CSV table of C-alpha atoms and ligand atoms in Angstrom, one decimal:
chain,number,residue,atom,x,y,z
H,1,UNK,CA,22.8,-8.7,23.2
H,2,UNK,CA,23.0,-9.1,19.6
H,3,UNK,CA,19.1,-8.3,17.9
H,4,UNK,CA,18.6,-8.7,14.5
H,5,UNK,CA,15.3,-8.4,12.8
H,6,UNK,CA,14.8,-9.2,9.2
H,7,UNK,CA,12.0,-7.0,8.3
H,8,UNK,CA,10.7,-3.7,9.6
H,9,UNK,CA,6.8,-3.5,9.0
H,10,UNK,CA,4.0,-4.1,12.0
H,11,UNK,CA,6.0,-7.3,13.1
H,12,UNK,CA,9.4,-6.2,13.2
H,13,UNK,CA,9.0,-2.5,14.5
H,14,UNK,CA,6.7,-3.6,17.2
H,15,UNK,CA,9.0,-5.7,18.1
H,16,UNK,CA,11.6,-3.5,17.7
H,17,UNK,CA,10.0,-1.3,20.4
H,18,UNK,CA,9.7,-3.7,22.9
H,19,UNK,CA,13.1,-4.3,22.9
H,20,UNK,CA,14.2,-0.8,23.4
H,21,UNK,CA,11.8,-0.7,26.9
H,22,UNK,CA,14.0,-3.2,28.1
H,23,UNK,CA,17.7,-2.9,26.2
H,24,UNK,CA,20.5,-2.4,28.2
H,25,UNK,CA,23.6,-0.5,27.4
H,26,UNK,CA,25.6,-2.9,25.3
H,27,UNK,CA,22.4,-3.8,23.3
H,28,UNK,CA,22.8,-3.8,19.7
H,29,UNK,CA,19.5,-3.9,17.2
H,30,UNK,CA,19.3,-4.2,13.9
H,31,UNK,CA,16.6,-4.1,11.5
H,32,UNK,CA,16.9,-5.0,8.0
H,33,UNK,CA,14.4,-4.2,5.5
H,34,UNK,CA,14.4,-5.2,1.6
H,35,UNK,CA,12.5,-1.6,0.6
H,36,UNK,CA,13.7,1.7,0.3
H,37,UNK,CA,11.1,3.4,2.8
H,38,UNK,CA,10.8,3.3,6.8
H,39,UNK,CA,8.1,1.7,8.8
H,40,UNK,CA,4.8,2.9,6.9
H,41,UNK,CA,1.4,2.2,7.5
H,42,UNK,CA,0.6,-0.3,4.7
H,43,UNK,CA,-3.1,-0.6,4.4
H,44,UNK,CA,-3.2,2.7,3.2
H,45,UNK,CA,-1.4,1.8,0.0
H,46,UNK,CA,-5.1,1.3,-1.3
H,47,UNK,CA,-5.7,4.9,-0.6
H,48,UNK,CA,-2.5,5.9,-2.3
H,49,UNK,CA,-4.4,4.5,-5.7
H,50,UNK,CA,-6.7,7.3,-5.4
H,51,UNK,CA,-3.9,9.6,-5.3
H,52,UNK,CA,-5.4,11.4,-2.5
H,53,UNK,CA,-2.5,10.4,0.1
H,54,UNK,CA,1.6,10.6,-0.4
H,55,UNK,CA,4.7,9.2,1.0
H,56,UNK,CA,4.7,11.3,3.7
H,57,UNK,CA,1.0,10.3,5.1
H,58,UNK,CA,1.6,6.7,5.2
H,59,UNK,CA,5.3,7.4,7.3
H,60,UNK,CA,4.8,5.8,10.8
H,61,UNK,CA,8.6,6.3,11.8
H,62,UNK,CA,10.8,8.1,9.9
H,63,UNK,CA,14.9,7.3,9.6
H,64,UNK,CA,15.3,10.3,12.4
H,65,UNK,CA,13.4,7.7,14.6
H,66,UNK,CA,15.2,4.6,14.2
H,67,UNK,CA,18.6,7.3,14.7
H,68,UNK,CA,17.4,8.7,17.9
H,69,UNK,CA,16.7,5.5,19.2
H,70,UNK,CA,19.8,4.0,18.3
H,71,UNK,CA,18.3,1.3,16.0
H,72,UNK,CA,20.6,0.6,13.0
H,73,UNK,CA,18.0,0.7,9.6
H,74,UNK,CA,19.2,-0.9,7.0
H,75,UNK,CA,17.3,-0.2,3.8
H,76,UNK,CA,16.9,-1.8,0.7
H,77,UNK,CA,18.9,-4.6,2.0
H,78,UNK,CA,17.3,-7.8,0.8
H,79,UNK,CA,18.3,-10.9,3.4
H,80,UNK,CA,19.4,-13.8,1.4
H,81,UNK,CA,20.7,-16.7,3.4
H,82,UNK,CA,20.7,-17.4,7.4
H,83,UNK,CA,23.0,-19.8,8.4
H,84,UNK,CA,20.9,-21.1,12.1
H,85,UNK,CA,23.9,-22.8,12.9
H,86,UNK,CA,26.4,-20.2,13.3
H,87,UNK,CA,23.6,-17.6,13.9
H,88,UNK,CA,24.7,-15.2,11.2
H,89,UNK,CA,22.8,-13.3,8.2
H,90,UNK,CA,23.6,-12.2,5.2
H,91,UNK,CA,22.8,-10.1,2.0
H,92,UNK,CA,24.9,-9.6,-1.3
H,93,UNK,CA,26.5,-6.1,0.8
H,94,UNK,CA,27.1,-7.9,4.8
H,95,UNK,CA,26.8,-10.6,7.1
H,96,UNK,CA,25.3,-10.1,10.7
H,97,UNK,CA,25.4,-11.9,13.7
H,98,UNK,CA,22.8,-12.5,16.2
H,99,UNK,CA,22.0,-13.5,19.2
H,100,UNK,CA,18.6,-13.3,18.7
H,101,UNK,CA,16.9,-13.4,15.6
H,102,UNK,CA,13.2,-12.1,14.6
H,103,UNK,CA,11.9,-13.4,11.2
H,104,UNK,CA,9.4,-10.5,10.6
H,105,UNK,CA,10.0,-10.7,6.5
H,106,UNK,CA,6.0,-10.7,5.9
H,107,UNK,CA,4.2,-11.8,2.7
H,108,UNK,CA,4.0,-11.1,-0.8
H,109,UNK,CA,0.7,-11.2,-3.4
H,110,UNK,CA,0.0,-14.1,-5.0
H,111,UNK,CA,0.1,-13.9,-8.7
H,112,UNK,CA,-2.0,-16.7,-10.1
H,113,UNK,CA,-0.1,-18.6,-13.2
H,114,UNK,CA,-2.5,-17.1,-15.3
H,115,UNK,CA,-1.2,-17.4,-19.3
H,116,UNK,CA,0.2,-14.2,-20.0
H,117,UNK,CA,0.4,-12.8,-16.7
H,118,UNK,CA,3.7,-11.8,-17.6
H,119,UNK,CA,2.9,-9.2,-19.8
H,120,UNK,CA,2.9,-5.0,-18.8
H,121,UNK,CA,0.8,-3.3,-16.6
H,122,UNK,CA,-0.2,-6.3,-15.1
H,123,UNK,CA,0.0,-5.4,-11.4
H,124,UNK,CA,-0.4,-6.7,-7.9
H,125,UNK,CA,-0.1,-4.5,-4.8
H,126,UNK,CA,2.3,-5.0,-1.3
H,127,UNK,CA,4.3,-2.3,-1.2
H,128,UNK,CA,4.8,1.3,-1.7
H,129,UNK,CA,7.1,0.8,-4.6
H,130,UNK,CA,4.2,-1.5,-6.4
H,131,UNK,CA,1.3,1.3,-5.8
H,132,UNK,CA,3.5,3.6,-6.9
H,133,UNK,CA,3.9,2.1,-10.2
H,134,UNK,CA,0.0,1.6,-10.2
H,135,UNK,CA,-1.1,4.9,-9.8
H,136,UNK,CA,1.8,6.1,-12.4
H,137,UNK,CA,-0.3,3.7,-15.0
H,138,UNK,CA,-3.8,4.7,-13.4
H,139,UNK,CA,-4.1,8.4,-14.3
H,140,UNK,CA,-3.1,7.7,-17.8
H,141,UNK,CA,-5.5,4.8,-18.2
H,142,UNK,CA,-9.4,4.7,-19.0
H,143,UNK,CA,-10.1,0.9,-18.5
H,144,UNK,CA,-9.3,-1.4,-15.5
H,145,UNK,CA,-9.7,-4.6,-14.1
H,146,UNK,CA,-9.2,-5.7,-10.4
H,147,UNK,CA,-8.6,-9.8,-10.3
H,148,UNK,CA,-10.4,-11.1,-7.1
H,149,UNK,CA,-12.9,-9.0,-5.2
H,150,UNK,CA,-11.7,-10.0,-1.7
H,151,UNK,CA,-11.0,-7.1,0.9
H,152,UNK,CA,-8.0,-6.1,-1.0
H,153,UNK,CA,-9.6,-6.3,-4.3
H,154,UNK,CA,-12.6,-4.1,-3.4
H,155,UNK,CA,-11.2,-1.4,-1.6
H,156,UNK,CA,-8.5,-1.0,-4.4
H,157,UNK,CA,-11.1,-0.8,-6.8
H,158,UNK,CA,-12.9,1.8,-5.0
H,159,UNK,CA,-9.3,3.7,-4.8
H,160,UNK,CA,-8.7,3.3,-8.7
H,161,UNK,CA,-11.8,4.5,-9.6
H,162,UNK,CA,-11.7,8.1,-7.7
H,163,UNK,CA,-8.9,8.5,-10.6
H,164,UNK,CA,-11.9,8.3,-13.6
H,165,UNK,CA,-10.9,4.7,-14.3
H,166,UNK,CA,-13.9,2.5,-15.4
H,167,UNK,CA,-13.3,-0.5,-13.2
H,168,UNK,CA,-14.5,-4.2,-12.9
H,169,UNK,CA,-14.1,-6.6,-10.5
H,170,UNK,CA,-13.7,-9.9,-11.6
H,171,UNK,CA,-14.7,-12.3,-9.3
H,172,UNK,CA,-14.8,-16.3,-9.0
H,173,UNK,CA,-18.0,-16.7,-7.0
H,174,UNK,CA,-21.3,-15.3,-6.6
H,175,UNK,CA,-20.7,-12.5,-4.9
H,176,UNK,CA,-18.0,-10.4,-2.9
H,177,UNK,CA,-15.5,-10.5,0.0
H,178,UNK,CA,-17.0,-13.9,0.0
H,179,UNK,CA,-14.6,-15.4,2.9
H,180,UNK,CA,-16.4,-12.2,5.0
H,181,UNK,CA,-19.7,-12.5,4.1
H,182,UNK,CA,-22.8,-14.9,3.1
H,183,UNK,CA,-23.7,-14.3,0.1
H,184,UNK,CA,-26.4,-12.0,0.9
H,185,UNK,CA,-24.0,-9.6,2.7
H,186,UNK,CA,-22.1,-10.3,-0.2
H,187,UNK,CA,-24.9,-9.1,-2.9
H,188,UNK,CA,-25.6,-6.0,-1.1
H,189,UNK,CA,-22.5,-5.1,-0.8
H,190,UNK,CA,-22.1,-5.4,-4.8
H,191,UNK,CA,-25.3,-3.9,-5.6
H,192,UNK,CA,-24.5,-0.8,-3.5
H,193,UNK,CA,-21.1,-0.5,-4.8
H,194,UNK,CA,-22.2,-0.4,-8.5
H,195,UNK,CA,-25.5,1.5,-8.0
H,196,UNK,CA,-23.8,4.2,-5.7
H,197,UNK,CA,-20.1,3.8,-6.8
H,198,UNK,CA,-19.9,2.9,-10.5
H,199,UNK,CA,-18.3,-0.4,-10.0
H,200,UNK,CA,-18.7,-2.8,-12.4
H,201,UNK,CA,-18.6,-6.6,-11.6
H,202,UNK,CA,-18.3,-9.7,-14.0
H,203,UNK,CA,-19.1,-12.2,-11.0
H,204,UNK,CA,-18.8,-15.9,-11.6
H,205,UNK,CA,-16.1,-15.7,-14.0
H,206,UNK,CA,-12.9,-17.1,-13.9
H,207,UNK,CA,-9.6,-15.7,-15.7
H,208,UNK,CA,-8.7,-17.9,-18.7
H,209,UNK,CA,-5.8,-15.4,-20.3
H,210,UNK,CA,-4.3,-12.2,-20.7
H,211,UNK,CA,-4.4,-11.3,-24.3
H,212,UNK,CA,-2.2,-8.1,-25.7
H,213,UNK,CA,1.2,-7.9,-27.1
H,214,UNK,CA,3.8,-6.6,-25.1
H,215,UNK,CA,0.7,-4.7,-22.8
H,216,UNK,CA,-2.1,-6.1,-21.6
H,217,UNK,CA,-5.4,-5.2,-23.6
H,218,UNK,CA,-7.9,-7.9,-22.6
H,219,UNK,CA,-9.0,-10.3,-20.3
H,220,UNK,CA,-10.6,-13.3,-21.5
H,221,UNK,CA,-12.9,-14.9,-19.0
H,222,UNK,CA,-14.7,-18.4,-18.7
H,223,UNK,CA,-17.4,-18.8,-21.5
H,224,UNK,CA,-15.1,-17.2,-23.7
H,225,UNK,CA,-16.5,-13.6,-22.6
H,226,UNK,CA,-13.7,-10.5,-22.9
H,227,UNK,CA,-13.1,-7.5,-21.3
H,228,UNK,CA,-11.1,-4.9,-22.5
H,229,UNK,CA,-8.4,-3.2,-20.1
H,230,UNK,CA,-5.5,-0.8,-20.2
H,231,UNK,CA,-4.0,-2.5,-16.4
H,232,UNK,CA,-4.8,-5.2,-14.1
H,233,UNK,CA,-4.7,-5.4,-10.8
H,234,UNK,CA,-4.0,-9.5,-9.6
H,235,UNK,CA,-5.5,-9.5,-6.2
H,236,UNK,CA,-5.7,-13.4,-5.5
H,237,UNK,CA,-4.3,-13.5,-1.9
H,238,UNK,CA,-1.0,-13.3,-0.1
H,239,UNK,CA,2.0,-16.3,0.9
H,240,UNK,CA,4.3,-15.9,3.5
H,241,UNK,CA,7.7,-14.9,2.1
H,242,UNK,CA,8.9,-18.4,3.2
H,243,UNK,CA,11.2,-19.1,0.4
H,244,UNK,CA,14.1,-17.8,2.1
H,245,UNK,CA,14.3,-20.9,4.9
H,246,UNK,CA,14.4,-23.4,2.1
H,247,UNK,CA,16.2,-26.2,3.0
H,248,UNK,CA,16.9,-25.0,6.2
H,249,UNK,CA,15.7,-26.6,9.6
H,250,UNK,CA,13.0,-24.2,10.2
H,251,UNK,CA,10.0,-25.5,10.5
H,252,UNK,CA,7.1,-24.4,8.4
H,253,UNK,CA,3.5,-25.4,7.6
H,254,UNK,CA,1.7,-23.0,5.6
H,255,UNK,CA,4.1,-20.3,6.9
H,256,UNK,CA,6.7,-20.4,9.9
H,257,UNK,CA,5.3,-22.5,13.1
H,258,UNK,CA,5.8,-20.5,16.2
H,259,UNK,CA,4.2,-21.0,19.9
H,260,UNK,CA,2.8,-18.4,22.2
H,261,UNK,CA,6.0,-17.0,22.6
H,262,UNK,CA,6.7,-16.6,19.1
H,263,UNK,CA,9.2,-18.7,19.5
H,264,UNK,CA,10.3,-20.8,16.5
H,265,UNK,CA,11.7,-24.4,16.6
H,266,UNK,CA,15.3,-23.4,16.3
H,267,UNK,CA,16.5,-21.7,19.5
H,268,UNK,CA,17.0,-17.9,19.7
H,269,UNK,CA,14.8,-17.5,16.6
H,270,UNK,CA,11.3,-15.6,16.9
H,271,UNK,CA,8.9,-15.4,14.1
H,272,UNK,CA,5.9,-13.0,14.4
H,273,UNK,CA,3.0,-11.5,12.0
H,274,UNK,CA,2.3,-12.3,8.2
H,275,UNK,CA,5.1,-15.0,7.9
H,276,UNK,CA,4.1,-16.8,10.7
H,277,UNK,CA,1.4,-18.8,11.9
H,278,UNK,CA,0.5,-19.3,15.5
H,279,UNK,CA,-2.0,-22.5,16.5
H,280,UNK,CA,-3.0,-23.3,12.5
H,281,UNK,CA,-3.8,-19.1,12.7
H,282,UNK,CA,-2.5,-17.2,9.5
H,283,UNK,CA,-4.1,-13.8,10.1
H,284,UNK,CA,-2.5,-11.9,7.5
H,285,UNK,CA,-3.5,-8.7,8.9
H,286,UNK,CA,-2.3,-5.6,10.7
H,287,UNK,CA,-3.8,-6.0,14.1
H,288,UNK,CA,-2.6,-9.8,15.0
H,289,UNK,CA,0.9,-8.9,13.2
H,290,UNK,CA,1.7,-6.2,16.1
H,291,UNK,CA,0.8,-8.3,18.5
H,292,UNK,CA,2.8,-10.6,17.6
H,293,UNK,CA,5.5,-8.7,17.2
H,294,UNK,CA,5.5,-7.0,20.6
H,295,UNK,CA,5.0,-11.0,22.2
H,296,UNK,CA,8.5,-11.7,20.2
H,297,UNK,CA,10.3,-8.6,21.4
H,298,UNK,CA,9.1,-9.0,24.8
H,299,UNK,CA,10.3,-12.5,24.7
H,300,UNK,CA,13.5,-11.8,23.1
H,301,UNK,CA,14.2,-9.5,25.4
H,302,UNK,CA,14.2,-11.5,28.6
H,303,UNK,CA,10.5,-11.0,29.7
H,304,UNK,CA,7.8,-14.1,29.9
H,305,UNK,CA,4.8,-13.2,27.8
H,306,UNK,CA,2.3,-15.4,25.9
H,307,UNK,CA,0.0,-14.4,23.0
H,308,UNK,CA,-3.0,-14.8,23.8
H,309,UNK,CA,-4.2,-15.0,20.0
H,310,UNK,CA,-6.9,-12.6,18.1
H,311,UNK,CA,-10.6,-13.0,17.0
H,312,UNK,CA,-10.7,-12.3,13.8
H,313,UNK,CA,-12.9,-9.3,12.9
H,314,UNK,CA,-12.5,-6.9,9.9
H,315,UNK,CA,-14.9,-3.6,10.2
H,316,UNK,CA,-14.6,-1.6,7.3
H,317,UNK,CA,-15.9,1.4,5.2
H,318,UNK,CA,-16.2,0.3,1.7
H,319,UNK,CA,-16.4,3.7,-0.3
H,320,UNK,CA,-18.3,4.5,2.9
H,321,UNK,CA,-20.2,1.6,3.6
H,322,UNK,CA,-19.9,0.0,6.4
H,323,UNK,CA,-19.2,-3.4,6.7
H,324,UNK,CA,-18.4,-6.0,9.9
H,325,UNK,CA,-17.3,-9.4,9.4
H,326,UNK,CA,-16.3,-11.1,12.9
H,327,UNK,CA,-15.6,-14.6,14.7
H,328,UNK,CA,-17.3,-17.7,13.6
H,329,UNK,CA,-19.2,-17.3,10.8
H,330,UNK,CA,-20.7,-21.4,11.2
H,331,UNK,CA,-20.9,-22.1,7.7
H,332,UNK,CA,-22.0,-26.0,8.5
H,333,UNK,CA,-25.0,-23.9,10.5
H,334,UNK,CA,-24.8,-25.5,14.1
H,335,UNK,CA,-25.7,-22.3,15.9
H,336,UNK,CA,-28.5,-20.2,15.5
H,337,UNK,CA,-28.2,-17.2,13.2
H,338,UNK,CA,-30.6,-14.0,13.7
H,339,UNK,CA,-30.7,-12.5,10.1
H,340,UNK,CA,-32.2,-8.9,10.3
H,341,UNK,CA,-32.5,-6.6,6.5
H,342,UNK,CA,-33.7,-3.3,6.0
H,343,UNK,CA,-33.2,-0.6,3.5
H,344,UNK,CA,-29.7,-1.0,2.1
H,345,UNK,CA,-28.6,-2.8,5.2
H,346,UNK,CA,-28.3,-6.6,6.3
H,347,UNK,CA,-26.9,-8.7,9.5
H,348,UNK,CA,-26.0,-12.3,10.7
H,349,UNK,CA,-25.6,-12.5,14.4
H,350,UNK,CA,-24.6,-16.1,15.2
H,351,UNK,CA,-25.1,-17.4,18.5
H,352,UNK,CA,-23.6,-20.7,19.7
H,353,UNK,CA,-25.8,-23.1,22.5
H,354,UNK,CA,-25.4,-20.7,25.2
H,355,UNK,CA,-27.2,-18.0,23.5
H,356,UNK,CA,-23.7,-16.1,23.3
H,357,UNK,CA,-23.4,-13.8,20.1
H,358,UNK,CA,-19.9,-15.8,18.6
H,359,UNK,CA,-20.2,-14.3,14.7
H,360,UNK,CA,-21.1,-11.4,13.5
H,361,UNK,CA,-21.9,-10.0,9.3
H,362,UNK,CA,-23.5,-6.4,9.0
H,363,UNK,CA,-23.3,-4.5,6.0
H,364,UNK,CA,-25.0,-0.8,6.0
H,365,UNK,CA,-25.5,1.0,9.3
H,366,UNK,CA,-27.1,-1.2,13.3
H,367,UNK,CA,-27.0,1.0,16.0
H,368,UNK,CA,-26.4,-2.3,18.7
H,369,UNK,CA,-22.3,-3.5,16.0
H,370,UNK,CA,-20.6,-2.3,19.0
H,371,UNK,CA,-22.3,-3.9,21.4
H,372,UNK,CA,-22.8,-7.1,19.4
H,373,UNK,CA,-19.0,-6.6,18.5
H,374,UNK,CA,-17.4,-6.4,22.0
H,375,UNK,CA,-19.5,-9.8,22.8
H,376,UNK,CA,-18.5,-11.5,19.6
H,377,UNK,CA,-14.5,-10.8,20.3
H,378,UNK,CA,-15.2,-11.5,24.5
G,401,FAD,C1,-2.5,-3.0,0.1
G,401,FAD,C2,-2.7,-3.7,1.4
G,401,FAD,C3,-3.8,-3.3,2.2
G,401,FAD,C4,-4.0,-3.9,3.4
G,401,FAD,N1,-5.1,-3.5,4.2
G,401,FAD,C5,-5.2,-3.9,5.4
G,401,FAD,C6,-6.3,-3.5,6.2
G,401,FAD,O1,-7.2,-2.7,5.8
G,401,FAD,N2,-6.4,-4.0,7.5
G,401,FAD,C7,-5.5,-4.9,8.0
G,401,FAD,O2,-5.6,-5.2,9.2
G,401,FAD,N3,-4.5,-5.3,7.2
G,401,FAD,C8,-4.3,-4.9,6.0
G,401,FAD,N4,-3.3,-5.3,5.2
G,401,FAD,C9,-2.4,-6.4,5.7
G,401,FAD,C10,-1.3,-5.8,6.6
G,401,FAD,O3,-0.7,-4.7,6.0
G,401,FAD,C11,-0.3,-6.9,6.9
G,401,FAD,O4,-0.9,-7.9,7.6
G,401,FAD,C12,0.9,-6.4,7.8
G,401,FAD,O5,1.5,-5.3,7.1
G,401,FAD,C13,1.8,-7.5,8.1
G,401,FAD,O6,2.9,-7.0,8.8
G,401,FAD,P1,4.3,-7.8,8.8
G,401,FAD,O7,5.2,-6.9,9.6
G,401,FAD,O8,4.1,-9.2,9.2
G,401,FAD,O9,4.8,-7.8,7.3
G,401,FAD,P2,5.1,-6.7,6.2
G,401,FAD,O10,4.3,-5.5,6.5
G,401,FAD,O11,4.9,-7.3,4.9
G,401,FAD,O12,6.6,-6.4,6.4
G,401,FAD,C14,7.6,-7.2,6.1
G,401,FAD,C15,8.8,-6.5,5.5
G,401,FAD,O13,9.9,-7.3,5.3
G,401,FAD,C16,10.4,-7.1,4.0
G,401,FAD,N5,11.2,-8.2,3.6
G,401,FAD,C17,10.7,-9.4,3.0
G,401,FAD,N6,11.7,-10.3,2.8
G,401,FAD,C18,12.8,-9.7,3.1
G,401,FAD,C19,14.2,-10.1,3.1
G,401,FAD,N7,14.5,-11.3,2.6
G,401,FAD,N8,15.1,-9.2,3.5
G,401,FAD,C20,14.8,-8.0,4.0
G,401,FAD,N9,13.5,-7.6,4.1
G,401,FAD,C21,12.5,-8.4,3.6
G,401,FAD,C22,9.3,-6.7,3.2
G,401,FAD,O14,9.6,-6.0,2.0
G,401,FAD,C23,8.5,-5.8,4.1
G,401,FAD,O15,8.9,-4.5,4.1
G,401,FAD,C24,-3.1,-4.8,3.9
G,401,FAD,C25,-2.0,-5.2,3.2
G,401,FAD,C26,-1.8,-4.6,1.9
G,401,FAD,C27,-0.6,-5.0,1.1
């Protein structure tokens, strides 16, 4: 059997080893990947702003391991056309057939058509190469801004400033990470950050323009307020890397449709983690993207196994504070919520008819998240 994988982050390698459990002799995989670097681990990029981790920290598997397992890598190979019909992919360098074909090609960061977004040391963050080029720009900057202050945004602006950057978060709403939290998880969360972290945040603003020359030098916001910066970091949100089934048969809604199996509509082509979407799900996150790989690779490879999808639950340290956001959060308020504050410290449990804890916000330390936790994901 012929694998291909386009792709070798969470998706594709977990995939990858699934296959190998149950390859046969005359199995041939291939994994293709667009970047210059093996499987990493890439939520740490955010700590690689800090400069306080390197290449070799965020390595998961290394070449030697794709080698020894008789895995053909192929690096900094960009996939640019699949032709479904006659089951064959191709770059600028080769064309490869499959058998069986696993879209694992992820997501990119959305860069907002801001006027003047164009313009240097403008940045956004998905891959090593990008922080990379961030950090390069950090340590010889004094002002930044980071664009959005959603999970990404925060943490990277946390990261930045352990490099003596004075950073703001600018932020559309009232308060941060505001798909996580209400919007008094969401205020604590900012007040603690600036009081105990030196954050800055310009909250309710939106970005009008970029103004500089060739660099960037300012930001000017809604009600004609400016801020000046040496870089900016864009952290609006991701989209599935979709636009390479254009025009193909594929079908997509917000990113590629697959079923429990990961199975796509054409036959003997899987899609798993952040370019696909299972059951209207786009997780976009680490955890659910394994998964889903291992479900495809299992199903490629000749065994029957269903996903059997993922509550969403992020817990976190911001700069050490630790923050839960899990299941149904019931904005329309149709359960009961149990709000409990204390010094520096908030939580939503919300509990649907039954009494059953289904959503859970904390920011700050509970000594019963675990428990609350493990009911909330059961
Ligand atoms: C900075 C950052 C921090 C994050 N922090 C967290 C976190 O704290 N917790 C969490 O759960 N999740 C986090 N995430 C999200 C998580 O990393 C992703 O959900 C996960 O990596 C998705 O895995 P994937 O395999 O689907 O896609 P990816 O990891 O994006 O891998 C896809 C690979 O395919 C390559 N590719 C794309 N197109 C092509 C092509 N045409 N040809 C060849 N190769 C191609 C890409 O370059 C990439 O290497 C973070 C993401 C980022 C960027």
């Amino acid at each position: 059997m012929n694998y291909v994988v386009i792709g070798a982050g969470a998706a594709g390698v977990a995939a990858v080893k699934e296959i190998l459990k149950n390859s046969h002799d005359n199995d041939n995989i291939r994994i293709i990947t667009d970047e210059n670097y093996p499987f990493y681990y890439r939520p740490r990029l955010i700590e690689y702003l800090s400069g306080e981790v390197d290449d070799k920290d965020l390595i998961i598997n290394d070449k030697k391991w794709f080698t020894d397992n008789n895995i053909n890598l192929n690096l900094s190979e960009e996939i640019i056309n699949i032709d479904f019909d006659n089951k064959e992919v191709s770059s600028e360098k080769n064309t490869y057939e499959y058998d069986r074909l696993l879209l694992a090609n992820g997501a990119h960061a959305f860069k907002p058509p801001i006027t003047g977004n164009e313009k240097e040391n403008i940045f956004t963050l998905r891959n090593l190469s990008d922080a990379k080029k961030i950090y390069k720009k950090a340590v010889k900057s004094k002002k930044a801004a980071v664009v959005g202050g959603g999970l990404l945004g925060i943490e990277a602006a946390v990261n930045l400033k352990k490099t003596d950057l004075k950073v703001t978060v600018v932020e559309r709403s009232g308060w941060c990470l505001n798909r996580q939290l209400d919007k008094k998880g969401g205020e604590l969360l900012i007040d603690r950050l600036r009081n105990e972290k030196g954050i800055n945040f310009v909250l309710e603003a939106s970005t009008k323009e970029f103004l500089g020359d060739q660099y960037v030098k300012e930001i000017l916001l809604s009600g004609d307020k400016r801020l000046q910066v040496d870089l900016v970091l864009l952290s609006t949100g991701v989209r599935s890397n979709i636009k390479l089934f254009k025009d193909t048969k594929l079908a997509i809604k917000r990113a590629v449709d697959v079923d429990s199996y990961m199975r796509t509509n054409i036959e003997d082509v899987y899609a798993a983690g952040d370019i696909a979407e299972y059951n209207g799900n786009f997780y976009g996150i680490w955890l659910p993207s394994m998964k889903m790989g291992q479900v495809a690779g299992r199903n490629m490879s000749g065994q029957k196994y269903e996903f059997p999808g993922i509550v969403s639950s992020h817990t976190l340290k911001v700069a050490g504070i630790n923050v839960v956001s899990a299941g149904n959060l019931d904005p329309n308020h149709e359960f009961t919520h149990e709000i409990e504050e204390g010094d520096k410290k908030y939580k939503r449990v919300v509990r649907n008819s039954e009494g059953k804890a289904v959503g859970l916000i904390i920011v700050g330390q509970f000594d019963d998240q675990d428990q609350i936790l493990a009911e909330v994901k059961s």
